C-alpha cells in the first residue's frame, strides 16, 4: 500500500512539473521579441533582498495639501508643517488640538497677537488666527507656562497649542495673509 501511494505522489509531482514547464514555455513564446524576454548572461546576477514594507512616515507632508509657501495643519494627525519656497518643509511638529476643529480647506492668517489670555484662561503667546467656527476663533498659540495639554472638551476653545519653540517658528513664518491649509 505504501509503495502504491508513493508512486501516485511521484506521478502527480511529475505531471505538475510538466504542466508548469509547458505553461512557462507558452508564456515566454507569447512575448514579442525584445520586450521582456530574459537575456542569458555569463556573469551571475545578484539582487538585493526586497526591502521590508515601511509604514508611511507620519511626519511626511500630506498629499493634496496645496503648493507654495503655507502652513499645513492635519486635524486627524495633530501635526503642523511650515512649508517654505519650492514646497520644502522647513519645520514640522505635533500640536494639541483645540476643542473646535476647523473644516478642511484653505484659509489665510487674519490676525496675530504677541501675548493674550486664551479663551480657556491660560496666558498664551504668538497667537496666529486663521478662521472661526460658530463664533469660536481658531488659531495656533503657545502657552506661556509651556503647557500643551489638550483643552477641556466641555469648553468651546479654538486654540491649537504648540510648544514655545514651535510657537516662535510659527510666529516668524505665519504673517498676516499667509496661506493655512487644513487637511484631515
PDB file of C-alpha atoms in Angstrom, residues 1-180:
ATOM      1  CA  UNK A   1       0.000   0.000   0.000  1.00  0.00           C
ATOM      2  CA  UNK A   2       2.819   2.413   0.895  1.00  0.00           C
ATOM      3  CA  UNK A   3       4.605   1.785  -2.408  1.00  0.00           C
ATOM      4  CA  UNK A   4       1.461   2.483  -4.471  1.00  0.00           C
ATOM      5  CA  UNK A   5       0.772   5.783  -2.682  1.00  0.00           C
ATOM      6  CA  UNK A   6       4.386   6.909  -3.153  1.00  0.00           C
ATOM      7  CA  UNK A   7       4.069   6.025  -6.849  1.00  0.00           C
ATOM      8  CA  UNK A   8       0.914   8.123  -7.103  1.00  0.00           C
ATOM      9  CA  UNK A   9       2.642  11.068  -5.390  1.00  0.00           C
ATOM     10  CA  UNK A  10       5.603  10.741  -7.768  1.00  0.00           C
ATOM     11  CA  UNK A  11       3.294  10.649 -10.811  1.00  0.00           C
ATOM     12  CA  UNK A  12       1.325  13.688  -9.636  1.00  0.00           C
ATOM     13  CA  UNK A  13       4.550  15.604  -8.937  1.00  0.00           C
ATOM     14  CA  UNK A  14       5.906  14.786 -12.397  1.00  0.00           C
ATOM     15  CA  UNK A  15       2.627  15.837 -14.022  1.00  0.00           C
ATOM     16  CA  UNK A  16       2.593  19.119 -12.092  1.00  0.00           C
ATOM     17  CA  UNK A  17       6.195  19.915 -13.045  1.00  0.00           C
ATOM     18  CA  UNK A  18       5.433  19.137 -16.663  1.00  0.00           C
ATOM     19  CA  UNK A  19       2.380  21.408 -16.648  1.00  0.00           C
ATOM     20  CA  UNK A  20       4.338  24.283 -15.071  1.00  0.00           C
ATOM     21  CA  UNK A  21       7.119  23.865 -17.620  1.00  0.00           C
ATOM     22  CA  UNK A  22       4.639  23.862 -20.512  1.00  0.00           C
ATOM     23  CA  UNK A  23       2.864  26.986 -19.215  1.00  0.00           C
ATOM     24  CA  UNK A  24       6.183  28.800 -18.757  1.00  0.00           C
ATOM     25  CA  UNK A  25       7.165  27.917 -22.334  1.00  0.00           C
ATOM     26  CA  UNK A  26       3.822  29.204 -23.656  1.00  0.00           C
ATOM     27  CA  UNK A  27       4.157  32.457 -21.699  1.00  0.00           C
ATOM     28  CA  UNK A  28       7.668  33.141 -22.966  1.00  0.00           C
ATOM     29  CA  UNK A  29       6.679  32.306 -26.548  1.00  0.00           C
ATOM     30  CA  UNK A  30       3.863  34.859 -26.484  1.00  0.00           C
ATOM     31  CA  UNK A  31       6.132  37.803 -25.578  1.00  0.00           C
ATOM     32  CA  UNK A  32       7.190  39.792 -28.688  1.00  0.00           C
ATOM     33  CA  UNK A  33      10.913  39.811 -29.401  1.00  0.00           C
ATOM     34  CA  UNK A  34      12.826  42.416 -27.388  1.00  0.00           C
ATOM     35  CA  UNK A  35      10.017  43.041 -24.906  1.00  0.00           C
ATOM     36  CA  UNK A  36      10.872  41.439 -21.634  1.00  0.00           C
ATOM     37  CA  UNK A  37      12.427  38.179 -22.794  1.00  0.00           C
ATOM     38  CA  UNK A  38      15.097  37.117 -20.370  1.00  0.00           C
ATOM     39  CA  UNK A  39      18.664  37.579 -21.555  1.00  0.00           C
ATOM     40  CA  UNK A  40      21.316  34.987 -20.997  1.00  0.00           C
ATOM     41  CA  UNK A  41      24.401  36.353 -19.294  1.00  0.00           C
ATOM     42  CA  UNK A  42      27.683  34.716 -18.496  1.00  0.00           C
ATOM     43  CA  UNK A  43      28.019  36.725 -15.288  1.00  0.00           C
ATOM     44  CA  UNK A  44      25.812  35.867 -12.354  1.00  0.00           C
ATOM     45  CA  UNK A  45      23.263  38.435 -11.228  1.00  0.00           C
ATOM     46  CA  UNK A  46      22.956  39.239  -7.590  1.00  0.00           C
ATOM     47  CA  UNK A  47      19.876  41.034  -6.403  1.00  0.00           C
ATOM     48  CA  UNK A  48      19.402  42.653  -3.053  1.00  0.00           C
ATOM     49  CA  UNK A  49      16.701  41.199  -0.866  1.00  0.00           C
ATOM     50  CA  UNK A  50      13.423  43.056  -1.043  1.00  0.00           C
ATOM     51  CA  UNK A  51      13.203  45.851   1.490  1.00  0.00           C
ATOM     52  CA  UNK A  52      10.606  45.304   4.158  1.00  0.00           C
ATOM     53  CA  UNK A  53       7.448  47.318   3.679  1.00  0.00           C
ATOM     54  CA  UNK A  54       7.813  50.629   5.523  1.00  0.00           C
ATOM     55  CA  UNK A  55       4.996  52.270   7.371  1.00  0.00           C
ATOM     56  CA  UNK A  56       4.162  55.683   5.992  1.00  0.00           C
ATOM     57  CA  UNK A  57       6.038  58.472   7.700  1.00  0.00           C
ATOM     58  CA  UNK A  58       3.601  60.373   9.934  1.00  0.00           C
ATOM     59  CA  UNK A  59       5.807  63.451   9.614  1.00  0.00           C
ATOM     60  CA  UNK A  60       5.609  63.436   5.796  1.00  0.00           C
ATOM     61  CA  UNK A  61       3.768  66.358   4.232  1.00  0.00           C
ATOM     62  CA  UNK A  62       0.240  65.188   3.331  1.00  0.00           C
ATOM     63  CA  UNK A  63      -0.530  64.746  -0.354  1.00  0.00           C
ATOM     64  CA  UNK A  64      -3.066  67.218  -1.634  1.00  0.00           C
ATOM     65  CA  UNK A  65      -2.035  69.934   0.823  1.00  0.00           C
ATOM     66  CA  UNK A  66      -1.572  72.578  -1.814  1.00  0.00           C
ATOM     67  CA  UNK A  67       1.513  74.290  -3.118  1.00  0.00           C
ATOM     68  CA  UNK A  68       3.606  77.342  -2.373  1.00  0.00           C
ATOM     69  CA  UNK A  69       4.564  78.773   0.986  1.00  0.00           C
ATOM     70  CA  UNK A  70       1.955  77.739   3.532  1.00  0.00           C
ATOM     71  CA  UNK A  71       1.094  76.329   6.929  1.00  0.00           C
ATOM     72  CA  UNK A  72      -0.447  72.856   6.730  1.00  0.00           C
ATOM     73  CA  UNK A  73      -2.491  71.599   9.680  1.00  0.00           C
ATOM     74  CA  UNK A  74      -3.676  67.984   9.893  1.00  0.00           C
ATOM     75  CA  UNK A  75      -6.749  67.808  12.127  1.00  0.00           C
ATOM     76  CA  UNK A  76      -6.576  63.988  12.285  1.00  0.00           C
ATOM     77  CA  UNK A  77      -2.812  63.816  12.743  1.00  0.00           C
ATOM     78  CA  UNK A  78      -2.486  66.743  15.196  1.00  0.00           C
ATOM     79  CA  UNK A  79       0.550  67.930  13.236  1.00  0.00           C
ATOM     80  CA  UNK A  80       1.652  71.157  11.550  1.00  0.00           C
ATOM     81  CA  UNK A  81       4.068  71.679   8.670  1.00  0.00           C
ATOM     82  CA  UNK A  82       5.645  75.009   7.797  1.00  0.00           C
ATOM     83  CA  UNK A  83       6.248  74.822   4.045  1.00  0.00           C
ATOM     84  CA  UNK A  84       8.653  77.308   2.501  1.00  0.00           C
ATOM     85  CA  UNK A  85       9.808  78.064  -1.023  1.00  0.00           C
ATOM     86  CA  UNK A  86       9.822  75.235  -3.568  1.00  0.00           C
ATOM     87  CA  UNK A  87       7.393  73.256  -1.355  1.00  0.00           C
ATOM     88  CA  UNK A  88      10.209  72.461   1.089  1.00  0.00           C
ATOM     89  CA  UNK A  89       9.139  71.635   4.655  1.00  0.00           C
ATOM     90  CA  UNK A  90      11.132  73.901   6.953  1.00  0.00           C
ATOM     91  CA  UNK A  91       9.630  72.564  10.181  1.00  0.00           C
ATOM     92  CA  UNK A  92       7.038  70.042  11.339  1.00  0.00           C
ATOM     93  CA  UNK A  93       5.722  69.453  14.842  1.00  0.00           C
ATOM     94  CA  UNK A  94       2.925  67.884  16.877  1.00  0.00           C
ATOM     95  CA  UNK A  95       0.215  70.094  18.381  1.00  0.00           C
ATOM     96  CA  UNK A  96      -2.553  69.694  20.937  1.00  0.00           C
ATOM     97  CA  UNK A  97      -5.828  70.218  19.071  1.00  0.00           C
ATOM     98  CA  UNK A  98      -8.478  72.706  20.019  1.00  0.00           C
ATOM     99  CA  UNK A  99     -11.921  71.613  21.186  1.00  0.00           C
ATOM    100  CA  UNK A 100     -13.401  73.037  17.972  1.00  0.00           C
ATOM    101  CA  UNK A 101     -11.865  71.836  14.692  1.00  0.00           C
ATOM    102  CA  UNK A 102     -11.742  73.922  11.533  1.00  0.00           C
ATOM    103  CA  UNK A 103     -13.157  72.314   8.383  1.00  0.00           C
ATOM    104  CA  UNK A 104     -10.643  71.128   5.782  1.00  0.00           C
ATOM    105  CA  UNK A 105      -9.897  73.916   3.330  1.00  0.00           C
ATOM    106  CA  UNK A 106      -7.628  76.837   2.544  1.00  0.00           C
ATOM    107  CA  UNK A 107      -7.558  79.903   4.788  1.00  0.00           C
ATOM    108  CA  UNK A 108      -5.253  82.867   5.394  1.00  0.00           C
ATOM    109  CA  UNK A 109      -3.811  84.296   8.580  1.00  0.00           C
ATOM    110  CA  UNK A 110      -6.206  87.089   9.535  1.00  0.00           C
ATOM    111  CA  UNK A 111      -4.792  88.351  12.840  1.00  0.00           C
ATOM    112  CA  UNK A 112      -1.946  87.864  15.294  1.00  0.00           C
ATOM    113  CA  UNK A 113      -1.314  88.734  18.937  1.00  0.00           C
ATOM    114  CA  UNK A 114       2.021  88.595  20.718  1.00  0.00           C
ATOM    115  CA  UNK A 115       0.521  87.845  24.183  1.00  0.00           C
ATOM    116  CA  UNK A 116      -3.072  87.382  25.334  1.00  0.00           C
ATOM    117  CA  UNK A 117      -5.115  85.247  27.681  1.00  0.00           C
ATOM    118  CA  UNK A 118      -6.668  82.324  25.828  1.00  0.00           C
ATOM    119  CA  UNK A 119     -10.381  81.544  25.939  1.00  0.00           C
ATOM    120  CA  UNK A 120      -9.506  78.806  28.452  1.00  0.00           C
ATOM    121  CA  UNK A 121      -7.939  81.369  30.810  1.00  0.00           C
ATOM    122  CA  UNK A 122      -4.321  80.328  30.095  1.00  0.00           C
ATOM    123  CA  UNK A 123      -1.821  83.069  29.143  1.00  0.00           C
ATOM    124  CA  UNK A 124      -0.609  82.383  25.591  1.00  0.00           C
ATOM    125  CA  UNK A 125       1.856  83.955  23.204  1.00  0.00           C
ATOM    126  CA  UNK A 126       2.430  84.126  19.465  1.00  0.00           C
ATOM    127  CA  UNK A 127      -1.221  83.688  18.573  1.00  0.00           C
ATOM    128  CA  UNK A 128      -1.809  83.195  14.839  1.00  0.00           C
ATOM    129  CA  UNK A 129      -5.531  83.208  13.923  1.00  0.00           C
ATOM    130  CA  UNK A 130      -6.931  81.990  10.608  1.00  0.00           C
ATOM    131  CA  UNK A 131     -10.679  81.242  10.874  1.00  0.00           C
ATOM    132  CA  UNK A 132     -13.680  80.909  13.173  1.00  0.00           C
ATOM    133  CA  UNK A 133     -16.277  78.180  13.608  1.00  0.00           C
ATOM    134  CA  UNK A 134     -19.636  79.048  15.157  1.00  0.00           C
ATOM    135  CA  UNK A 135     -18.224  82.163  16.793  1.00  0.00           C
ATOM    136  CA  UNK A 136     -15.123  80.361  18.133  1.00  0.00           C
ATOM    137  CA  UNK A 137     -11.884  81.851  16.797  1.00  0.00           C
ATOM    138  CA  UNK A 138      -9.385  79.211  15.605  1.00  0.00           C
ATOM    139  CA  UNK A 139      -5.632  79.726  15.692  1.00  0.00           C
ATOM    140  CA  UNK A 140      -2.249  78.494  16.816  1.00  0.00           C
ATOM    141  CA  UNK A 141      -0.707  79.550  20.124  1.00  0.00           C
ATOM    142  CA  UNK A 142       1.863  78.570  22.724  1.00  0.00           C
ATOM    143  CA  UNK A 143       1.084  78.592  26.428  1.00  0.00           C
ATOM    144  CA  UNK A 144       3.465  80.852  28.322  1.00  0.00           C
ATOM    145  CA  UNK A 145       3.714  78.233  31.102  1.00  0.00           C
ATOM    146  CA  UNK A 146       4.784  75.714  28.387  1.00  0.00           C
ATOM    147  CA  UNK A 147       1.595  73.691  28.836  1.00  0.00           C
ATOM    148  CA  UNK A 148       0.426  71.941  25.671  1.00  0.00           C
ATOM    149  CA  UNK A 149      -2.306  69.894  27.311  1.00  0.00           C
ATOM    150  CA  UNK A 150      -5.481  69.214  25.386  1.00  0.00           C
ATOM    151  CA  UNK A 151      -8.180  71.688  26.444  1.00  0.00           C
ATOM    152  CA  UNK A 152     -11.254  70.701  28.402  1.00  0.00           C
ATOM    153  CA  UNK A 153     -13.620  69.199  25.784  1.00  0.00           C
ATOM    154  CA  UNK A 154     -16.548  70.883  27.554  1.00  0.00           C
ATOM    155  CA  UNK A 155     -15.117  74.297  26.676  1.00  0.00           C
ATOM    156  CA  UNK A 156     -15.544  75.635  23.147  1.00  0.00           C
ATOM    157  CA  UNK A 157     -11.951  76.759  22.576  1.00  0.00           C
ATOM    158  CA  UNK A 158     -10.164  77.293  19.289  1.00  0.00           C
ATOM    159  CA  UNK A 159      -6.551  77.393  20.452  1.00  0.00           C
ATOM    160  CA  UNK A 160      -4.350  74.807  18.717  1.00  0.00           C
ATOM    161  CA  UNK A 161      -1.479  74.558  21.204  1.00  0.00           C
ATOM    162  CA  UNK A 162       2.150  74.193  20.241  1.00  0.00           C
ATOM    163  CA  UNK A 163       5.386  74.269  22.223  1.00  0.00           C
ATOM    164  CA  UNK A 164       7.006  77.652  22.792  1.00  0.00           C
ATOM    165  CA  UNK A 165       9.835  76.834  20.359  1.00  0.00           C
ATOM    166  CA  UNK A 166       7.326  75.775  17.699  1.00  0.00           C
ATOM    167  CA  UNK A 167       5.233  78.862  18.516  1.00  0.00           C
ATOM    168  CA  UNK A 168       8.287  81.064  17.875  1.00  0.00           C
ATOM    169  CA  UNK A 169       8.801  79.391  14.497  1.00  0.00           C
ATOM    170  CA  UNK A 170       5.095  79.761  13.629  1.00  0.00           C
ATOM    171  CA  UNK A 171       5.178  83.438  14.673  1.00  0.00           C
ATOM    172  CA  UNK A 172       8.106  84.192  12.370  1.00  0.00           C
ATOM    173  CA  UNK A 173       6.603  82.221   9.453  1.00  0.00           C
ATOM    174  CA  UNK A 174       2.839  82.836   9.578  1.00  0.00           C
ATOM    175  CA  UNK A 175       2.445  86.548   8.971  1.00  0.00           C
ATOM    176  CA  UNK A 176      -0.839  88.255   8.007  1.00  0.00           C
ATOM    177  CA  UNK A 177      -2.084  86.830   4.694  1.00  0.00           C
ATOM    178  CA  UNK A 178      -0.035  83.607   4.881  1.00  0.00           C
ATOM    179  CA  UNK A 179      -1.948  80.628   3.499  1.00  0.00           C
ATOM    180  CA  UNK A 180      -3.115  77.970   6.010  1.00  0.00           C
TER     181      UNK A 180
END
